[in-house]
Short mmCIF file of C-alpha atoms and ligand atoms in Angstrom, two decimals:
data_model
loop_
_atom_site.label_atom_id
_atom_site.label_comp_id
_atom_site.label_asym_id
_atom_site.label_seq_id
_atom_site.Cartn_x
_atom_site.Cartn_y
_atom_site.Cartn_z
CA UNK E 56 -20.41 -2.93 -7.09
CA UNK E 57 -18.08 -5.34 -5.33
CA UNK E 58 -14.47 -5.51 -6.29
CA UNK E 59 -14.65 -8.58 -8.66
CA UNK E 60 -17.61 -7.19 -10.53
CA UNK E 61 -15.72 -3.86 -10.76
CA UNK E 62 -12.75 -5.49 -12.46
CA UNK E 63 -15.00 -6.90 -15.33
CA UNK E 64 -17.47 -3.86 -15.84
CA UNK E 65 -15.30 -0.68 -14.99
CA UNK E 66 -15.18 1.37 -18.05
CA UNK E 67 -17.18 -0.74 -20.23
CA UNK E 68 -20.19 0.72 -21.84
CA UNK E 69 -21.96 -0.82 -24.89
CA UNK E 70 -20.81 1.21 -27.82
CA UNK E 71 -23.32 3.87 -28.63
CA UNK E 72 -23.26 3.22 -32.41
CA UNK E 73 -23.51 -0.64 -32.57
CA UNK E 74 -24.08 -1.99 -29.06
CA UNK E 75 -20.79 -3.77 -29.17
CA UNK E 76 -20.28 -5.04 -25.70
CA UNK E 77 -16.42 -4.72 -25.96
CA UNK E 78 -14.95 -1.09 -26.18
CA UNK E 79 -13.99 -0.61 -29.95
CA UNK E 80 -10.33 0.23 -30.84
CA UNK E 81 -10.78 3.88 -32.00
CA UNK E 82 -7.75 3.73 -34.26
CA UNK E 83 -7.86 7.40 -35.29
CA UNK E 84 -5.63 10.40 -35.05
CA UNK E 85 -8.24 13.03 -35.48
CA UNK E 86 -12.06 13.76 -35.48
CA UNK E 87 -14.15 15.59 -38.04
CA UNK E 88 -15.65 18.75 -36.61
CA UNK E 89 -18.89 20.48 -37.88
CA UNK E 90 -17.52 23.87 -37.59
CA UNK E 91 -14.40 25.37 -35.97
CA UNK E 92 -14.92 24.67 -32.14
CA UNK E 93 -18.07 22.57 -32.82
CA UNK E 94 -17.38 18.90 -32.40
CA UNK E 95 -18.63 15.93 -30.28
CA UNK E 96 -15.81 16.53 -27.54
CA UNK E 97 -13.16 15.02 -29.51
CA UNK E 98 -10.63 17.01 -31.44
CA UNK E 99 -7.20 15.27 -31.61
CA UNK E 100 -6.23 11.83 -30.43
CA UNK E 101 -3.34 12.84 -28.28
CA UNK E 102 -5.77 14.59 -26.02
CA UNK E 103 -8.87 12.42 -26.45
CA UNK E 104 -9.53 8.90 -27.63
CA UNK E 105 -12.65 6.82 -26.64
CA UNK E 106 -10.76 3.68 -26.01
CA UNK E 107 -8.33 5.37 -23.80
CA UNK E 108 -11.07 7.24 -21.97
CA UNK E 109 -12.79 3.82 -21.30
CA UNK E 110 -9.70 2.35 -19.85
CA UNK E 111 -9.03 5.64 -17.66
CA UNK E 112 -12.39 5.14 -16.24
CA UNK E 113 -11.49 1.50 -15.37
CA UNK E 114 -8.23 2.62 -13.95
CA UNK E 115 -10.02 5.20 -11.59
CA UNK E 116 -12.44 2.62 -10.34
CA UNK E 117 -10.04 -0.33 -9.77
CA UNK E 118 -8.04 1.93 -7.49
CA UNK E 119 -11.04 3.61 -5.74
CA UNK E 120 -10.01 6.92 -7.26
CA UNK E 121 -12.06 9.48 -9.05
CA UNK E 122 -9.72 9.89 -12.15
CA UNK E 123 -7.24 7.65 -14.07
CA UNK E 124 -4.78 8.60 -16.76
CA UNK E 125 -3.03 6.12 -19.07
CA UNK E 126 0.59 6.71 -20.36
CA UNK E 127 2.61 4.86 -22.91
CA UNK E 128 4.78 3.06 -20.34
CA UNK E 129 5.20 2.93 -16.48
CA UNK E 130 8.31 5.23 -16.64
CA UNK E 131 6.21 7.71 -18.74
CA UNK E 132 3.50 7.90 -15.83
CA UNK E 133 6.39 8.29 -13.27
CA UNK E 134 7.97 10.98 -15.59
CA UNK E 135 4.65 12.86 -15.55
CA UNK E 136 4.46 12.76 -11.75
CA UNK E 137 7.98 14.27 -11.33
CA UNK E 138 6.89 17.04 -13.79
CA UNK E 139 4.45 18.42 -11.19
CA UNK E 140 7.80 19.75 -9.56
CA UNK E 141 10.06 22.65 -10.03
CA UNK E 142 13.76 22.85 -9.95
CA UNK E 143 15.12 22.94 -6.40
CA UNK E 144 12.07 20.75 -5.10
CA UNK E 145 13.15 17.78 -3.09
CA UNK E 146 11.77 14.11 -3.38
CA UNK E 147 12.11 11.40 -0.81
CA UNK E 148 12.10 7.91 -2.27
CA UNK E 149 13.09 4.44 -1.29
CA UNK E 150 16.71 3.08 -1.57
CA UNK E 151 15.43 -0.23 -2.99
CA UNK E 152 13.23 0.22 -6.06
CA UNK E 153 12.69 -0.44 -9.71
CA UNK E 154 15.97 0.33 -11.56
CA UNK E 155 14.38 2.26 -14.28
CA UNK E 156 12.77 4.48 -11.78
CA UNK E 157 16.19 5.21 -10.16
CA UNK E 158 17.68 5.85 -13.55
CA UNK E 159 14.88 8.30 -14.47
CA UNK E 160 15.52 10.25 -11.10
CA UNK E 161 19.46 10.27 -11.17
CA UNK E 162 20.12 10.49 -14.95
CA UNK E 163 17.37 12.67 -16.30
CA UNK E 164 15.52 14.71 -13.52
CA UNK E 165 18.83 15.42 -11.24
CA UNK E 166 19.95 17.38 -14.44
CA UNK E 167 16.83 19.70 -14.05
CA UNK E 168 17.48 20.43 -10.60
CA UNK E 169 15.04 18.18 -8.85
CA UNK E 170 16.81 16.75 -5.63
CA UNK E 171 16.30 13.16 -4.54
CA UNK E 172 16.85 11.57 -1.12
CA UNK E 173 16.99 7.72 -1.14
CA UNK E 174 16.27 6.14 2.24
CA UNK E 175 15.12 3.08 3.88
CA UNK E 176 11.43 3.58 3.82
CA UNK E 177 10.71 0.64 6.03
CA UNK E 178 11.10 2.90 8.79
CA UNK E 179 8.89 6.12 8.55
CA UNK E 180 11.44 8.03 10.89
CA UNK E 181 14.14 7.74 8.07
CA UNK E 182 11.70 9.64 6.02
CA UNK E 183 11.03 12.17 8.75
CA UNK E 184 14.66 12.85 9.19
CA UNK E 185 15.28 14.17 5.64
CA UNK E 186 12.06 16.38 5.12
CA UNK E 187 12.85 19.98 4.58
CA UNK E 188 10.64 22.89 3.65
CA UNK E 189 11.54 21.93 -0.12
CA UNK E 190 10.24 18.45 0.07
CA UNK E 191 7.35 18.30 -2.15
CA UNK E 192 6.75 14.53 -3.03
CA UNK E 193 7.32 11.18 -1.18
CA UNK E 194 7.82 8.41 -3.78
CA UNK E 195 6.89 4.99 -2.26
CA UNK E 196 7.28 1.58 -3.87
CA UNK E 197 5.89 -1.27 -1.76
CA UNK E 198 6.64 -4.23 -2.00
CA UNK E 199 9.77 -3.05 -3.42
CA UNK E 200 11.42 -4.47 -6.57
CA UNK E 201 13.24 -6.94 -5.90
CA UNK E 202 13.86 -7.25 -2.26
CA UNK E 203 10.08 -7.30 -1.38
CA UNK E 204 10.62 -4.79 1.40
CA UNK E 205 7.43 -3.24 2.76
CA UNK E 206 6.72 0.36 3.56
CA UNK E 207 3.91 1.43 5.93
CA UNK E 208 1.75 3.40 3.41
CA UNK E 209 -0.61 4.95 6.10
CA UNK E 210 1.99 5.86 8.36
CA UNK E 211 3.94 7.55 5.59
CA UNK E 212 0.75 9.41 4.24
CA UNK E 213 -0.07 10.53 7.54
CA UNK E 214 3.26 12.21 7.91
CA UNK E 215 3.23 13.65 4.37
CA UNK E 216 -0.30 15.16 4.99
CA UNK E 217 1.01 16.77 8.27
CA UNK E 218 3.89 18.43 6.14
CA UNK E 219 1.78 19.10 3.04
CA UNK E 220 3.71 16.84 0.80
CA UNK E 221 2.27 14.90 -1.99
CA UNK E 222 2.53 10.97 -1.80
CA UNK E 223 2.79 8.75 -4.79
CA UNK E 224 2.71 4.92 -4.46
CA UNK E 225 4.08 2.67 -7.10
CA UNK E 226 1.55 -0.09 -6.72
CA UNK E 227 2.88 -2.35 -9.51
CA UNK E 228 4.02 -5.27 -7.52
CA UNK E 229 0.72 -5.60 -5.52
CA UNK E 230 -1.75 -4.63 -8.10
CA UNK E 231 -5.21 -3.21 -7.05
CA UNK E 232 -6.17 -6.56 -6.11
CA UNK E 233 -3.94 -6.74 -3.20
CA UNK E 234 -3.54 -3.17 -2.11
CA UNK E 235 -5.19 0.21 -2.66
CA UNK E 236 -2.89 3.07 -1.70
CA UNK E 237 -5.54 5.87 -2.26
CA UNK E 238 -7.74 4.32 0.52
CA UNK E 239 -4.61 4.54 2.78
CA UNK E 240 -4.13 8.26 2.15
CA UNK E 241 -1.96 8.30 -0.93
CA UNK E 242 -2.50 11.25 -3.47
CA UNK E 243 -1.50 9.37 -6.52
CA UNK E 244 -1.07 5.76 -7.55
CA UNK E 245 1.19 4.66 -10.25
CA UNK E 246 1.28 1.40 -12.08
CA UNK E 247 3.32 -0.21 -14.72
CA UNK E 248 0.33 -1.50 -16.45
CA UNK E 249 2.79 -3.61 -18.56
CA UNK E 250 2.71 -6.05 -15.44
CA UNK E 251 -0.45 -7.45 -13.57
CA UNK E 252 -3.02 -5.01 -15.24
CA UNK E 253 -2.26 -6.09 -18.70
CA UNK E 254 -1.30 -9.43 -17.44
CA UNK E 255 -0.40 -11.14 -20.60
CA UNK E 256 3.18 -9.86 -21.42
CA UNK E 257 1.97 -8.23 -24.59
CA UNK E 258 1.91 -4.52 -23.96
CA UNK E 259 3.85 -1.61 -22.39
CA UNK E 260 1.69 0.77 -20.50
CA UNK E 261 1.59 3.11 -17.39
CA UNK E 262 -1.21 4.38 -15.27
CA UNK E 263 -1.88 7.01 -12.56
CA UNK E 264 -4.98 7.17 -10.41
CA UNK E 265 -5.95 9.79 -8.11
CA UNK E 266 -9.02 11.32 -6.25
CA UNK E 267 -8.23 15.07 -6.47
CA UNK E 268 -9.50 17.05 -9.31
CA UNK E 269 -6.55 19.63 -9.13
CA UNK E 270 -3.93 16.94 -9.40
CA UNK E 271 -5.87 15.20 -12.28
CA UNK E 272 -6.00 18.51 -14.19
CA UNK E 273 -2.29 19.04 -13.65
CA UNK E 274 -1.49 15.56 -14.72
CA UNK E 275 -3.83 15.57 -17.60
CA UNK E 276 -2.12 18.82 -18.93
CA UNK E 277 1.28 17.15 -18.45
CA UNK E 278 -0.02 14.11 -20.43
CA UNK E 279 -1.25 15.98 -23.30
CA UNK E 280 1.51 18.48 -23.48
CA UNK E 281 4.30 16.02 -23.23
CA UNK E 282 2.52 13.40 -25.36
CA UNK E 283 3.38 10.04 -23.59
CA UNK E 284 0.04 8.66 -24.47
CA UNK E 285 -0.67 4.97 -25.29
CA UNK E 286 -2.31 3.88 -28.54
CA UNK E 287 -5.91 2.72 -28.68
CA UNK E 288 -4.83 -0.96 -29.22
CA UNK E 289 -2.76 -1.09 -26.30
CA UNK E 290 -5.55 0.61 -24.27
CA UNK E 291 -8.00 -2.23 -25.42
CA UNK E 292 -5.52 -4.91 -24.37
CA UNK E 293 -5.07 -3.49 -20.87
CA UNK E 294 -8.98 -2.98 -20.56
CA UNK E 295 -9.53 -6.64 -21.50
CA UNK E 296 -6.52 -7.68 -19.02
CA UNK E 297 -8.28 -5.90 -16.13
CA UNK E 298 -11.38 -8.08 -16.54
CA UNK E 299 -9.54 -11.17 -15.32
CA UNK E 300 -7.21 -9.30 -12.73
CA UNK E 301 -9.00 -11.05 -9.71
CA UNK E 302 -8.86 -14.54 -11.05
CA UNK E 303 -5.39 -14.18 -12.21
CA UNK E 304 -4.17 -12.67 -8.90
CA UNK E 305 -5.78 -15.39 -6.84
CA UNK E 306 -3.81 -17.92 -8.53
CA UNK E 307 -0.61 -15.90 -8.66
CA UNK E 308 -0.90 -15.71 -4.85
CA UNK E 309 -1.74 -19.30 -4.33
CA UNK E 310 1.14 -20.38 -6.53
CA UNK E 311 3.53 -17.82 -5.02
CA UNK E 312 2.84 -19.14 -1.52
CA UNK E 313 3.58 -22.76 -2.45
CA UNK E 314 6.80 -21.84 -4.31
CA UNK E 315 8.05 -19.48 -1.44
CA UNK E 316 7.51 -22.37 0.88
CA UNK E 317 9.33 -24.88 -1.55
CA UNK E 318 12.26 -22.71 -1.85
CA UNK E 319 12.45 -21.93 1.99
CA UNK E 320 12.47 -25.69 2.62
CA UNK E 321 15.10 -26.55 -0.04
CA UNK E 322 18.48 -27.49 1.39
CA UNK E 323 20.48 -25.49 -1.41
CA UNK E 324 18.45 -22.31 -1.14
CA UNK E 325 19.45 -19.49 1.04
CA UNK E 326 17.52 -16.39 1.97
CA UNK E 327 14.00 -16.17 0.50
CA UNK E 328 12.28 -12.75 0.24
CA UNK E 329 8.41 -12.92 0.28
CA UNK E 330 6.30 -10.88 2.64
CA UNK E 331 3.98 -13.82 3.35
CA UNK E 332 6.58 -15.35 5.87
CA UNK E 333 5.78 -14.46 9.26
CA UNK E 334 9.45 -13.67 10.13
CA UNK E 335 9.65 -11.33 7.15
CA UNK E 336 10.54 -7.93 8.55
CA UNK E 337 7.51 -6.26 6.92
CA UNK E 338 4.93 -9.17 7.46
CA UNK E 339 2.81 -7.29 9.93
CA UNK E 340 2.51 -4.02 7.81
CA UNK E 341 1.89 -6.37 4.55
CA UNK E 342 -0.91 -8.14 6.45
CA UNK E 343 -2.32 -4.88 7.52
CA UNK E 344 -2.31 -3.19 4.16
CA UNK E 345 -2.44 -6.12 1.70
CA UNK E 346 -5.05 -8.73 1.18
CA UNK E 347 -2.54 -11.41 0.26
CA UNK E 348 1.07 -11.57 -0.51
CA UNK E 349 1.41 -11.98 -4.30
CA UNK E 350 3.52 -13.97 -6.71
CA UNK E 351 6.63 -12.11 -6.66
CA UNK E 352 9.71 -13.76 -4.83
CA UNK E 353 13.34 -13.22 -4.69
CA UNK E 354 15.95 -15.63 -3.32
CA UNK E 355 19.62 -16.44 -3.04
CA UNK E 356 21.26 -19.86 -3.10
CA UNK E 357 23.24 -21.14 -0.29
CA UNK E 358 26.19 -21.24 -2.68
CA UNK E 359 25.77 -17.50 -3.10
CA UNK E 360 28.08 -17.23 -6.25
CA UNK E 361 27.41 -15.56 -9.57
CA UNK E 362 28.29 -18.80 -11.29
CA UNK E 363 25.59 -20.83 -9.48
CA UNK E 364 22.90 -18.15 -9.84
CA UNK E 365 23.91 -18.04 -13.69
CA UNK E 366 23.63 -21.79 -14.06
CA UNK E 367 20.24 -21.82 -12.37
CA UNK E 368 18.92 -18.78 -14.35
CA UNK E 369 19.88 -20.67 -17.61
CA UNK E 370 18.46 -24.11 -16.55
CA UNK E 371 14.72 -23.56 -16.04
CA UNK E 372 12.39 -24.94 -18.73
CA UNK E 373 9.08 -23.35 -17.90
CA UNK E 374 10.36 -20.32 -16.12
CA UNK E 375 11.57 -18.11 -18.90
CA UNK E 376 14.57 -15.82 -18.51
CA UNK E 377 13.24 -12.37 -18.97
CA UNK E 378 12.89 -9.05 -17.79
CA UNK E 379 9.33 -7.92 -16.79
CA UNK E 380 6.67 -9.60 -14.35
CA UNK E 381 2.96 -9.88 -13.88
CA UNK E 382 2.17 -12.07 -16.88
CA UNK E 383 0.40 -15.47 -16.80
CA UNK E 384 3.56 -17.22 -17.60
CA UNK E 385 6.22 -17.54 -14.95
CA UNK E 386 9.61 -15.52 -15.53
CA UNK E 387 13.02 -15.75 -13.83
CA UNK E 388 15.32 -12.71 -13.73
CA UNK E 389 18.57 -11.65 -12.57
CA UNK E 390 18.23 -8.19 -11.22
CA UNK E 391 21.88 -7.33 -10.93
CA UNK E 392 22.29 -7.66 -14.75
CA UNK E 393 18.79 -7.16 -16.01
CA UNK E 394 16.10 -5.05 -14.34
CA UNK E 395 18.39 -3.30 -11.95
CA UNK E 396 21.60 -2.94 -13.98
CA UNK E 397 21.25 0.94 -14.08
CA UNK E 398 21.91 1.13 -10.31
CA UNK E 399 25.72 1.54 -9.74
CA UNK E 400 27.02 -1.78 -8.15
CA UNK E 401 28.06 -0.19 -4.82
CA UNK E 402 24.76 1.36 -4.35
CA UNK E 403 22.92 -2.13 -5.10
CA UNK E 404 25.26 -4.00 -2.72
CA UNK E 405 24.75 -1.35 0.16
CA UNK E 406 20.96 -1.81 -0.22
CA UNK E 407 21.13 -5.51 0.01
CA UNK E 408 20.72 -6.33 -3.73
CA UNK E 409 23.58 -8.86 -4.34
CA UNK E 410 25.14 -9.98 -7.47
CA UNK E 411 23.56 -13.51 -7.14
CA UNK E 412 19.89 -12.48 -6.20
CA UNK E 413 17.29 -14.23 -8.40
CA UNK E 414 13.80 -12.86 -8.88
CA UNK E 415 10.79 -14.82 -9.81
CA UNK E 416 7.50 -13.72 -11.29
CA UNK E 417 5.31 -16.77 -10.55
CA UNK E 418 2.73 -17.28 -13.26
CA UNK E 419 -0.57 -19.12 -13.16
CA UNK E 420 0.57 -22.50 -14.48
CA UNK E 421 0.03 -25.64 -12.61
CA UNK E 422 2.23 -25.26 -9.58
CA UNK E 423 3.48 -28.84 -9.53
CA UNK E 424 5.26 -28.08 -13.01
CA UNK E 425 6.72 -24.78 -11.73
CA UNK E 426 8.18 -26.50 -8.58
CA UNK E 427 9.45 -29.49 -10.60
CA UNK E 428 11.21 -26.96 -13.06
CA UNK E 429 12.78 -25.26 -10.05
CA UNK E 430 13.67 -28.35 -8.42
CA UNK E 431 15.46 -29.54 -11.57
CA UNK E 432 17.19 -26.22 -12.17
CA UNK E 433 18.40 -25.92 -8.53
CA UNK E 434 19.84 -29.65 -8.82
C1 LIG M 208 7.91 -1.63 -9.77
C2 LIG M 208 7.92 -0.95 -11.20
N1 LIG M 208 7.70 0.27 -11.55
C3 LIG M 208 7.79 0.67 -12.69
C4 LIG M 208 8.18 0.17 -13.83
C5 LIG M 208 8.19 0.59 -15.26
O1 LIG M 208 7.22 0.46 -15.90
P1 LIG M 208 7.47 0.21 -17.54
O2 LIG M 208 8.38 -0.93 -17.81
O3 LIG M 208 5.93 -0.07 -17.99
O4 LIG M 208 7.79 1.43 -18.26
C6 LIG M 208 8.54 -1.28 -13.72
C7 LIG M 208 9.02 -2.12 -14.64
O5 LIG M 208 9.55 -3.16 -14.60
C8 LIG M 208 8.48 -1.68 -12.34
O6 LIG M 208 8.77 -3.04 -11.98
#
């Protein structure tokens, strides 16, 4: 099957009892057994649910993996990956990533003795320098949220394999439509399925995909033991979302490109962060590992004051001021006070995330309306 066919058919099998073409929402907590231990393979819905299993099969296929696991949120999926580790183990991650991931690492897992090193992953040498014999995991987010920095997945996974270190790539910003980290040597792919996979801003969910059976078994054990599983209704919504991923992503990319260029040409706009620009520091690598450049864009105004940014953020009519991304509707966000507020200010500024940075999740509306909205708001 080619990719676009896969998005529509992955995990979907006509329901055995009725022939329903859409996977039913198995809203049940348990399953009746014929005798103790004699059952249809379903015992308790934290461990097994047919709607979730259909989605997990789809997760595996859309990332070219053998296995998929669904979680109650993106951070719950990240949490499961870190629970593969022991106290004293070390993780190397980026110094520019989603604020909630940073919060989970610094505020929760550091207390359990996991050691995190935050480096600029645009240079693989920065990773090599902090590897010790305790390094067990490299956590990569590319493109990064919100600065759109690019890490070379293949170069990192080659180094990781040499040192027998697991690599997990947060592929939320790209989506499987633009980038498939397992094909580039990653061991695990993580998604906030809340974003492009769901695609309609109506569900919170996380995903892990992998090729390796041992990793799958460990992560399945963590999934059922820790219990951060999504409900069947949410699984249904994400399964339905995936069916249109390719058509949505195509439009996100087209609109994203037009808006990135509009912003760059605007007299009042300063720096625009979008990996599709030829002079973006990660453009060559993005071109190598991504199929297009997506609809996520960050920018600063030339009047780089918090007041000017706040005025713009409060002035758009179509772009809604809200956290999150990847839905069909366009969103505008202020990372410093919203999605990345959990990162201490000095840390943020040091890594290039200014107080006045604005992030856009470009939706799939008519691009002329989106540009007009931004033009009016910028003034
Ligand atoms: C890149 C990235 N990773 C992970 C997450 C966490 O996902 P969730 O909000 O579904 O828990 C987010 C959420 O914004 C994100 O943007």
